[in-house]
Amino acid sequence: MNEKDFMELLITERMGMHCEKFKEDYPPTPEQLEEVEKASIAHDKVFSILDAEHRKLLEFCEDVNIDGSSRENEYYYRAGIKDGVNLDYLVKQMKSTD
């Protein structure tokens, strides 16, 4: 495993850990769970009336949206790491000038 692969694995694992922690710390409200269920039912209804070609198009749109969200989340996570490193460097630099 090279350095890039290691970093990808590390980031993926850490993001997963934070996702689970978020779910524990901020569980969905009953209203949110109800809304998710309604949306799932609506999705299934729409999906069931589509022919194979249109189902494939809808799945493609969903996959692209999910991929985009995942990439955006990873970007923000990486930016947070960079901010933390920069802040740590700045604090150390400020302490050394005192």
Short mmCIF file of the N, C-alpha and C atoms (twelve columns), coordinates in Angstrom:
data_MODEL
# 
_entry.id   MODEL 
# 
loop_
_atom_site.group_PDB 
_atom_site.id 
_atom_site.type_symbol 
_atom_site.label_atom_id 
_atom_site.label_alt_id 
_atom_site.label_comp_id 
_atom_site.label_asym_id 
_atom_site.label_seq_id 
_atom_site.Cartn_x 
_atom_site.Cartn_y 
_atom_site.Cartn_z 
_atom_site.pdbx_PDB_model_num 
ATOM 1   N N  . MET A 1  0.857   -1.173 0.000   1 
ATOM 2   C CA . MET A 1  0.000   0.000  0.000   1 
ATOM 3   C C  . MET A 1  0.903   1.236  0.000   1 
ATOM 4   N N  . ASN A 2  0.672   2.110  -0.964  1 
ATOM 5   C CA . ASN A 2  1.480   3.332  -1.027  1 
ATOM 6   C C  . ASN A 2  0.859   4.418  -0.144  1 
ATOM 7   N N  . GLU A 3  1.547   5.556  -0.066  1 
ATOM 8   C CA . GLU A 3  1.112   6.634  0.817   1 
ATOM 9   C C  . GLU A 3  -0.270  7.170  0.435   1 
ATOM 10  N N  . LYS A 4  -0.517  7.310  -0.859  1 
ATOM 11  C CA . LYS A 4  -1.809  7.827  -1.320  1 
ATOM 12  C C  . LYS A 4  -2.941  6.869  -0.932  1 
ATOM 13  N N  . ASP A 5  -2.726  5.574  -1.155  1 
ATOM 14  C CA . ASP A 5  -3.738  4.581  -0.784  1 
ATOM 15  C C  . ASP A 5  -3.992  4.595  0.723   1 
ATOM 16  N N  . PHE A 6  -2.909  4.734  1.493   1 
ATOM 17  C CA . PHE A 6  -3.042  4.781  2.948   1 
ATOM 18  C C  . PHE A 6  -3.875  5.984  3.369   1 
ATOM 19  N N  . MET A 7  -3.596  7.146  2.784   1 
ATOM 20  C CA . MET A 7  -4.355  8.355  3.119   1 
ATOM 21  C C  . MET A 7  -5.830  8.201  2.758   1 
ATOM 22  N N  . GLU A 8  -6.101  7.606  1.595   1 
ATOM 23  C CA . GLU A 8  -7.491  7.387  1.188   1 
ATOM 24  C C  . GLU A 8  -8.202  6.472  2.185   1 
ATOM 25  N N  . LEU A 9  -7.515  5.404  2.592   1 
ATOM 26  C CA . LEU A 9  -8.096  4.472  3.558   1 
ATOM 27  C C  . LEU A 9  -8.333  5.170  4.889   1 
ATOM 28  N N  . LEU A 10 -7.351  5.923  5.338   1 
ATOM 29  C CA . LEU A 10 -7.461  6.640  6.604   1 
ATOM 30  C C  . LEU A 10 -8.634  7.620  6.579   1 
ATOM 31  N N  . ILE A 11 -8.733  8.394  5.524   1 
ATOM 32  C CA . ILE A 11 -9.814  9.378  5.421   1 
ATOM 33  C C  . ILE A 11 -11.173 8.685  5.352   1 
ATOM 34  N N  . THR A 12 -11.262 7.625  4.584   1 
ATOM 35  C CA . THR A 12 -12.520 6.880  4.480   1 
ATOM 36  C C  . THR A 12 -12.941 6.332  5.841   1 
ATOM 37  N N  . GLU A 13 -11.996 5.755  6.561   1 
ATOM 38  C CA . GLU A 13 -12.297 5.203  7.878   1 
ATOM 39  C C  . GLU A 13 -12.711 6.297  8.857   1 
ATOM 40  N N  . ARG A 14 -11.989 7.409  8.854   1 
ATOM 41  C CA . ARG A 14 -12.304 8.505  9.772   1 
ATOM 42  C C  . ARG A 14 -13.659 9.132  9.446   1 
ATOM 43  N N  . MET A 15 -13.956 9.294  8.165   1 
ATOM 44  C CA . MET A 15 -15.252 9.851  7.790   1 
ATOM 45  C C  . MET A 15 -16.371 8.918  8.246   1 
ATOM 46  N N  . GLY A 16 -16.168 7.623  8.094   1 
ATOM 47  C CA . GLY A 16 -17.153 6.651  8.555   1 
ATOM 48  C C  . GLY A 16 -17.356 6.728  10.058  1 
ATOM 49  N N  . MET A 17 -16.240 6.881  10.785  1 
ATOM 50  C CA . MET A 17 -16.316 6.998  12.227  1 
ATOM 51  C C  . MET A 17 -17.110 8.242  12.621  1 
ATOM 52  N N  . HIS A 18 -16.822 9.371  11.981  1 
ATOM 53  C CA . HIS A 18 -17.541 10.603 12.297  1 
ATOM 54  C C  . HIS A 18 -19.013 10.516 11.903  1 
ATOM 55  N N  . CYS A 19 -19.300 9.826  10.825  1 
ATOM 56  C CA . CYS A 19 -20.693 9.638  10.402  1 
ATOM 57  C C  . CYS A 19 -21.465 8.867  11.477  1 
ATOM 58  N N  . GLU A 20 -20.875 7.802  11.978  1 
ATOM 59  C CA . GLU A 20 -21.523 7.019  13.033  1 
ATOM 60  C C  . GLU A 20 -21.700 7.849  14.303  1 
ATOM 61  N N  . LYS A 21 -20.689 8.638  14.656  1 
ATOM 62  C CA . LYS A 21 -20.759 9.495  15.840  1 
ATOM 63  C C  . LYS A 21 -21.866 10.537 15.674  1 
ATOM 64  N N  . PHE A 22 -21.983 11.096 14.469  1 
ATOM 65  C CA . PHE A 22 -23.043 12.062 14.191  1 
ATOM 66  C C  . PHE A 22 -24.415 11.411 14.403  1 
ATOM 67  N N  . LYS A 23 -24.575 10.197 13.902  1 
ATOM 68  C CA . LYS A 23 -25.856 9.504  14.054  1 
ATOM 69  C C  . LYS A 23 -26.186 9.265  15.524  1 
ATOM 70  N N  . GLU A 24 -25.150 8.978  16.332  1 
ATOM 71  C CA . GLU A 24 -25.367 8.771  17.766  1 
ATOM 72  C C  . GLU A 24 -25.699 10.082 18.474  1 
ATOM 73  N N  . ASP A 25 -24.944 11.127 18.143  1 
ATOM 74  C CA . ASP A 25 -25.108 12.413 18.825  1 
ATOM 75  C C  . ASP A 25 -26.349 13.176 18.382  1 
ATOM 76  N N  . TYR A 26 -26.761 12.981 17.139  1 
ATOM 77  C CA . TYR A 26 -27.899 13.711 16.587  1 
ATOM 78  C C  . TYR A 26 -28.875 12.743 15.909  1 
ATOM 79  N N  . PRO A 27 -29.505 11.896 16.695  1 
ATOM 80  C CA . PRO A 27 -30.438 10.952 16.073  1 
ATOM 81  C C  . PRO A 27 -31.606 11.704 15.427  1 
ATOM 82  N N  . PRO A 28 -32.140 11.143 14.360  1 
ATOM 83  C CA . PRO A 28 -33.262 11.829 13.703  1 
ATOM 84  C C  . PRO A 28 -34.482 11.886 14.616  1 
ATOM 85  N N  . THR A 29 -35.210 12.970 14.477  1 
ATOM 86  C CA . THR A 29 -36.440 13.123 15.252  1 
ATOM 87  C C  . THR A 29 -37.513 12.217 14.645  1 
ATOM 88  N N  . PRO A 30 -38.554 11.947 15.396  1 
ATOM 89  C CA . PRO A 30 -39.658 11.154 14.817  1 
ATOM 90  C C  . PRO A 30 -40.220 11.790 13.539  1 
ATOM 91  N N  . GLU A 31 -40.266 13.119 13.507  1 
ATOM 92  C CA . GLU A 31 -40.774 13.803 12.317  1 
ATOM 93  C C  . GLU A 31 -39.844 13.572 11.127  1 
ATOM 94  N N  . GLN A 32 -38.544 13.614 11.373  1 
ATOM 95  C CA . GLN A 32 -37.584 13.365 10.295  1 
ATOM 96  C C  . GLN A 32 -37.687 11.922 9.800   1 
ATOM 97  N N  . LEU A 33 -37.821 10.992 10.718  1 
ATOM 98  C CA . LEU A 33 -37.967 9.583  10.323  1 
ATOM 99  C C  . LEU A 33 -39.232 9.381  9.492   1 
ATOM 100 N N  . GLU A 34 -40.303 10.050 9.887   1 
ATOM 101 C CA . GLU A 34 -41.564 9.961  9.144   1 
ATOM 102 C C  . GLU A 34 -41.392 10.538 7.737   1 
ATOM 103 N N  . GLU A 35 -40.676 11.646 7.635   1 
ATOM 104 C CA . GLU A 35 -40.449 12.269 6.336   1 
ATOM 105 C C  . GLU A 35 -39.608 11.361 5.433   1 
ATOM 106 N N  . VAL A 36 -38.598 10.733 6.005   1 
ATOM 107 C CA . VAL A 36 -37.765 9.801  5.240   1 
ATOM 108 C C  . VAL A 36 -38.617 8.636  4.732   1 
ATOM 109 N N  . GLU A 37 -39.484 8.132  5.587   1 
ATOM 110 C CA . GLU A 37 -40.359 7.020  5.194   1 
ATOM 111 C C  . GLU A 37 -41.307 7.441  4.075   1 
ATOM 112 N N  . LYS A 38 -41.883 8.623  4.187   1 
ATOM 113 C CA . LYS A 38 -42.774 9.133  3.145   1 
ATOM 114 C C  . LYS A 38 -42.029 9.294  1.817   1 
ATOM 115 N N  . ALA A 39 -40.821 9.819  1.898   1 
ATOM 116 C CA . ALA A 39 -40.025 9.998  0.680   1 
ATOM 117 C C  . ALA A 39 -39.680 8.660  0.052   1 
ATOM 118 N N  . SER A 40 -39.384 7.679  0.875   1 
ATOM 119 C CA . SER A 40 -39.068 6.343  0.368   1 
ATOM 120 C C  . SER A 40 -40.279 5.724  -0.331  1 
ATOM 121 N N  . ILE A 41 -41.433 5.878  0.264   1 
ATOM 122 C CA . ILE A 41 -42.673 5.362  -0.336  1 
ATOM 123 C C  . ILE A 41 -42.956 6.080  -1.656  1 
ATOM 124 N N  . ALA A 42 -42.794 7.406  -1.664  1 
ATOM 125 C CA . ALA A 42 -43.021 8.178  -2.895  1 
ATOM 126 C C  . ALA A 42 -42.041 7.743  -3.981  1 
ATOM 127 N N  . HIS A 43 -40.787 7.545  -3.611  1 
ATOM 128 C CA . HIS A 43 -39.778 7.095  -4.574  1 
ATOM 129 C C  . HIS A 43 -40.175 5.748  -5.159  1 
ATOM 130 N N  . ASP A 44 -40.573 4.827  -4.290  1 
ATOM 131 C CA . ASP A 44 -40.955 3.493  -4.757  1 
ATOM 132 C C  . ASP A 44 -42.163 3.545  -5.691  1 
ATOM 133 N N  . LYS A 45 -43.125 4.435  -5.389  1 
ATOM 134 C CA . LYS A 45 -44.296 4.582  -6.255  1 
ATOM 135 C C  . LYS A 45 -43.891 5.075  -7.636  1 
ATOM 136 N N  . VAL A 46 -43.062 6.115  -7.654  1 
ATOM 137 C CA . VAL A 46 -42.603 6.657  -8.939  1 
ATOM 138 C C  . VAL A 46 -41.807 5.601  -9.689  1 
ATOM 139 N N  . PHE A 47 -40.912 4.944  -8.998  1 
ATOM 140 C CA . PHE A 47 -40.047 3.940  -9.622  1 
ATOM 141 C C  . PHE A 47 -40.876 2.798  -10.215 1 
ATOM 142 N N  . SER A 48 -41.951 2.417  -9.517  1 
ATOM 143 C CA . SER A 48 -42.757 1.277  -9.958  1 
ATOM 144 C C  . SER A 48 -43.536 1.561  -11.248 1 
ATOM 145 N N  . ILE A 49 -43.817 2.829  -11.534 1 
ATOM 146 C CA . ILE A 49 -44.590 3.126  -12.740 1 
ATOM 147 C C  . ILE A 49 -43.712 3.395  -13.959 1 
ATOM 148 N N  . LEU A 50 -42.404 3.451  -13.737 1 
ATOM 149 C CA . LEU A 50 -41.494 3.720  -14.845 1 
ATOM 150 C C  . LEU A 50 -41.156 2.443  -15.605 1 
ATOM 151 N N  . ASP A 51 -40.931 2.613  -16.901 1 
ATOM 152 C CA . ASP A 51 -40.449 1.469  -17.671 1 
ATOM 153 C C  . ASP A 51 -38.946 1.313  -17.404 1 
ATOM 154 N N  . ALA A 52 -38.360 0.255  -17.905 1 
ATOM 155 C CA . ALA A 52 -36.959 -0.069 -17.616 1 
ATOM 156 C C  . ALA A 52 -36.006 1.058  -18.011 1 
ATOM 157 N N  . GLU A 53 -36.246 1.659  -19.169 1 
ATOM 158 C CA . GLU A 53 -35.359 2.730  -19.629 1 
ATOM 159 C C  . GLU A 53 -35.389 3.928  -18.678 1 
ATOM 160 N N  . HIS A 54 -36.587 4.311  -18.240 1 
ATOM 161 C CA . HIS A 54 -36.716 5.464  -17.351 1 
ATOM 162 C C  . HIS A 54 -36.215 5.145  -15.937 1 
ATOM 163 N N  . ARG A 55 -36.373 3.884  -15.510 1 
ATOM 164 C CA . ARG A 55 -35.808 3.480  -14.219 1 
ATOM 165 C C  . ARG A 55 -34.289 3.624  -14.248 1 
ATOM 166 N N  . LYS A 56 -33.711 3.207  -15.357 1 
ATOM 167 C CA . LYS A 56 -32.264 3.297  -15.503 1 
ATOM 168 C C  . LYS A 56 -31.813 4.766  -15.475 1 
ATOM 169 N N  . LEU A 57 -32.571 5.639  -16.127 1 
ATOM 170 C CA . LEU A 57 -32.250 7.072  -16.105 1 
ATOM 171 C C  . LEU A 57 -32.358 7.654  -14.696 1 
ATOM 172 N N  . LEU A 58 -33.403 7.266  -13.978 1 
ATOM 173 C CA . LEU A 58 -33.572 7.752  -12.609 1 
ATOM 174 C C  . LEU A 58 -32.435 7.249  -11.716 1 
ATOM 175 N N  . GLU A 59 -32.078 5.978  -11.861 1 
ATOM 176 C CA . GLU A 59 -30.966 5.426  -11.083 1 
ATOM 177 C C  . GLU A 59 -29.666 6.158  -11.394 1 
ATOM 178 N N  . PHE A 60 -29.461 6.485  -12.664 1 
ATOM 179 C CA . PHE A 60 -28.272 7.231  -13.059 1 
ATOM 180 C C  . PHE A 60 -28.244 8.593  -12.366 1 
ATOM 181 N N  . CYS A 61 -29.362 9.304  -12.392 1 
ATOM 182 C CA . CYS A 61 -29.438 10.617 -11.736 1 
ATOM 183 C C  . CYS A 61 -29.161 10.495 -10.234 1 
ATOM 184 N N  . GLU A 62 -29.733 9.502  -9.600  1 
ATOM 185 C CA . GLU A 62 -29.518 9.301  -8.171  1 
ATOM 186 C C  . GLU A 62 -28.051 8.997  -7.878  1 
ATOM 187 N N  . ASP A 63 -27.448 8.130  -8.692  1 
ATOM 188 C CA . ASP A 63 -26.036 7.772  -8.494  1 
ATOM 189 C C  . ASP A 63 -25.129 8.988  -8.635  1 
ATOM 190 N N  . VAL A 64 -25.399 9.822  -9.632  1 
ATOM 191 C CA . VAL A 64 -24.585 11.020 -9.843  1 
ATOM 192 C C  . VAL A 64 -24.736 11.976 -8.658  1 
ATOM 193 N N  . ASN A 65 -25.961 12.149 -8.167  1 
ATOM 194 C CA . ASN A 65 -26.186 13.042 -7.027  1 
ATOM 195 C C  . ASN A 65 -25.496 12.527 -5.764  1 
ATOM 196 N N  . ILE A 66 -25.586 11.237 -5.517  1 
ATOM 197 C CA . ILE A 66 -24.949 10.647 -4.338  1 
ATOM 198 C C  . ILE A 66 -23.434 10.771 -4.444  1 
ATOM 199 N N  . ASP A 67 -22.896 10.503 -5.630  1 
ATOM 200 C CA . ASP A 67 -21.454 10.619 -5.829  1 
ATOM 201 C C  . ASP A 67 -20.990 12.059 -5.602  1 
ATOM 202 N N  . GLY A 68 -21.750 13.009 -6.111  1 
ATOM 203 C CA . GLY A 68 -21.402 14.417 -5.919  1 
ATOM 204 C C  . GLY A 68 -21.419 14.807 -4.447  1 
ATOM 205 N N  . SER A 69 -22.409 14.347 -3.720  1 
ATOM 206 C CA . SER A 69 -22.484 14.639 -2.283  1 
ATOM 207 C C  . SER A 69 -21.316 14.011 -1.540  1 
ATOM 208 N N  . SER A 70 -20.971 12.797 -1.910  1 
ATOM 209 C CA . SER A 70 -19.847 12.116 -1.265  1 
ATOM 210 C C  . SER A 70 -18.544 12.862 -1.515  1 
ATOM 211 N N  . ARG A 71 -18.343 13.286 -2.746  1 
ATOM 212 C CA . ARG A 71 -17.125 14.033 -3.083  1 
ATOM 213 C C  . ARG A 71 -17.077 15.354 -2.328  1 
ATOM 214 N N  . GLU A 72 -18.217 16.020 -2.221  1 
ATOM 215 C CA . GLU A 72 -18.277 17.295 -1.510  1 
ATOM 216 C C  . GLU A 72 -17.974 17.090 -0.023  1 
ATOM 217 N N  . ASN A 73 -18.555 16.064 0.577   1 
ATOM 218 C CA . ASN A 73 -18.281 15.775 1.985   1 
ATOM 219 C C  . ASN A 73 -16.803 15.485 2.214   1 
ATOM 220 N N  . GLU A 74 -16.214 14.720 1.310   1 
ATOM 221 C CA . GLU A 74 -14.790 14.417 1.443   1 
ATOM 222 C C  . GLU A 74 -13.956 15.691 1.317   1 
ATOM 223 N N  . TYR A 75 -14.340 16.563 0.418   1 
ATOM 224 C CA . TYR A 75 -13.628 17.834 0.269   1 
ATOM 225 C C  . TYR A 75 -13.654 18.627 1.579   1 
ATOM 226 N N  . TYR A 76 -14.841 18.732 2.187   1 
ATOM 227 C CA . TYR A 76 -14.957 19.475 3.435   1 
ATOM 228 C C  . TYR A 76 -14.156 18.807 4.553   1 
ATOM 229 N N  . TYR A 77 -14.156 17.490 4.579   1 
ATOM 230 C CA . TYR A 77 -13.383 16.786 5.590   1 
ATOM 231 C C  . TYR A 77 -11.897 17.079 5.419   1 
ATOM 232 N N  . ARG A 78 -11.407 16.977 4.193   1 
ATOM 233 C CA . ARG A 78 -9.994  17.273 3.926   1 
ATOM 234 C C  . ARG A 78 -9.666  18.728 4.253   1 
ATOM 235 N N  . ALA A 79 -10.577 19.645 3.935   1 
ATOM 236 C CA . ALA A 79 -10.362 21.058 4.246   1 
ATOM 237 C C  . ALA A 79 -10.281 21.256 5.758   1 
ATOM 238 N N  . GLY A 80 -11.092 20.531 6.501   1 
ATOM 239 C CA . GLY A 80 -11.047 20.612 7.962   1 
ATOM 240 C C  . GLY A 80 -9.712  20.134 8.506   1 
ATOM 241 N N  . ILE A 81 -9.191  19.064 7.913   1 
ATOM 242 C CA . ILE A 81 -7.874  18.576 8.331   1 
ATOM 243 C C  . ILE A 81 -6.814  19.634 8.061   1 
ATOM 244 N N  . LYS A 82 -6.847  20.215 6.872   1 
ATOM 245 C CA . LYS A 82 -5.873  21.261 6.530   1 
ATOM 246 C C  . LYS A 82 -5.999  22.451 7.476   1 
ATOM 247 N N  . ASP A 83 -7.232  22.861 7.769   1 
ATOM 248 C CA . ASP A 83 -7.438  23.972 8.699   1 
ATOM 249 C C  . ASP A 83 -6.854  23.644 10.070  1 
ATOM 250 N N  . GLY A 84 -7.084  22.428 10.527  1 
ATOM 251 C CA . GLY A 84 -6.553  22.019 11.828  1 
ATOM 252 C C  . GLY A 84 -5.039  22.032 11.855  1 
ATOM 253 N N  . VAL A 85 -4.417  21.529 10.810  1 
ATOM 254 C CA . VAL A 85 -2.951  21.531 10.731  1 
ATOM 255 C C  . VAL A 85 -2.427  22.959 10.697  1 
ATOM 256 N N  . ASN A 86 -3.053  23.815 9.885   1 
ATOM 257 C CA . ASN A 86 -2.623  25.212 9.805   1 
ATOM 258 C C  . ASN A 86 -2.804  25.939 11.134  1 
ATOM 259 N N  . LEU A 87 -3.903  25.682 11.809  1 
ATOM 260 C CA . LEU A 87 -4.154  26.308 13.102  1 
ATOM 261 C C  . LEU A 87 -3.123  25.838 14.124  1 
ATOM 262 N N  . ASP A 88 -2.829  24.554 14.120  1 
ATOM 263 C CA . ASP A 88 -1.820  24.011 15.023  1 
ATOM 264 C C  . ASP A 88 -0.470  24.674 14.770  1 
ATOM 265 N N  . TYR A 89 -0.111  24.802 13.508  1 
ATOM 266 C CA . TYR A 89 1.156   25.448 13.134  1 
ATOM 267 C C  . TYR A 89 1.182   26.902 13.612  1 
ATOM 268 N N  . LEU A 90 0.077   27.609 13.402  1 
ATOM 269 C CA . LEU A 90 0.002   29.018 13.795  1 
ATOM 270 C C  . LEU A 90 0.117   29.166 15.314  1 
ATOM 271 N N  . VAL A 91 -0.565  28.336 16.054  1 
ATOM 272 C CA . VAL A 91 -0.508  28.418 17.519  1 
ATOM 273 C C  . VAL A 91 0.910   28.130 18.001  1 
ATOM 274 N N  . LYS A 92 1.543   27.109 17.447  1 
ATOM 275 C CA . LYS A 92 2.933   26.798 17.816  1 
ATOM 276 C C  . LYS A 92 3.860   27.957 17.472  1 
ATOM 277 N N  . GLN A 93 3.634   28.568 16.339  1 
ATOM 278 C CA . GLN A 93 4.453   29.700 15.910  1 
ATOM 279 C C  . GLN A 93 4.271   30.879 16.855  1 
ATOM 280 N N  . MET A 94 3.026   31.134 17.263  1 
ATOM 281 C CA . MET A 94 2.751   32.233 18.173  1 
ATOM 282 C C  . MET A 94 3.370   31.975 19.548  1 
ATOM 283 N N  . LYS A 95 3.313   30.747 20.015  1 
ATOM 284 C CA . LYS A 95 3.896   30.403 21.312  1 
ATOM 285 C C  . LYS A 95 5.410   30.553 21.295  1 
ATOM 286 N N  . SER A 96 6.018   30.253 20.167  1 
ATOM 287 C CA . SER A 96 7.483   30.335 20.100  1 
ATOM 288 C C  . SER A 96 7.988   31.775 20.058  1 
ATOM 289 N N  . THR A 97 7.138   32.725 19.704  1 
ATOM 290 C CA . THR A 97 7.552   34.128 19.668  1 
ATOM 291 C C  . THR A 97 7.380   34.810 21.002  1 
ATOM 292 N N  . ASP A 98 6.696   34.169 21.939  1 
ATOM 293 C CA . ASP A 98 6.463   34.762 23.276  1 
ATOM 294 C C  . ASP A 98 7.700   34.685 24.127  1 
# 
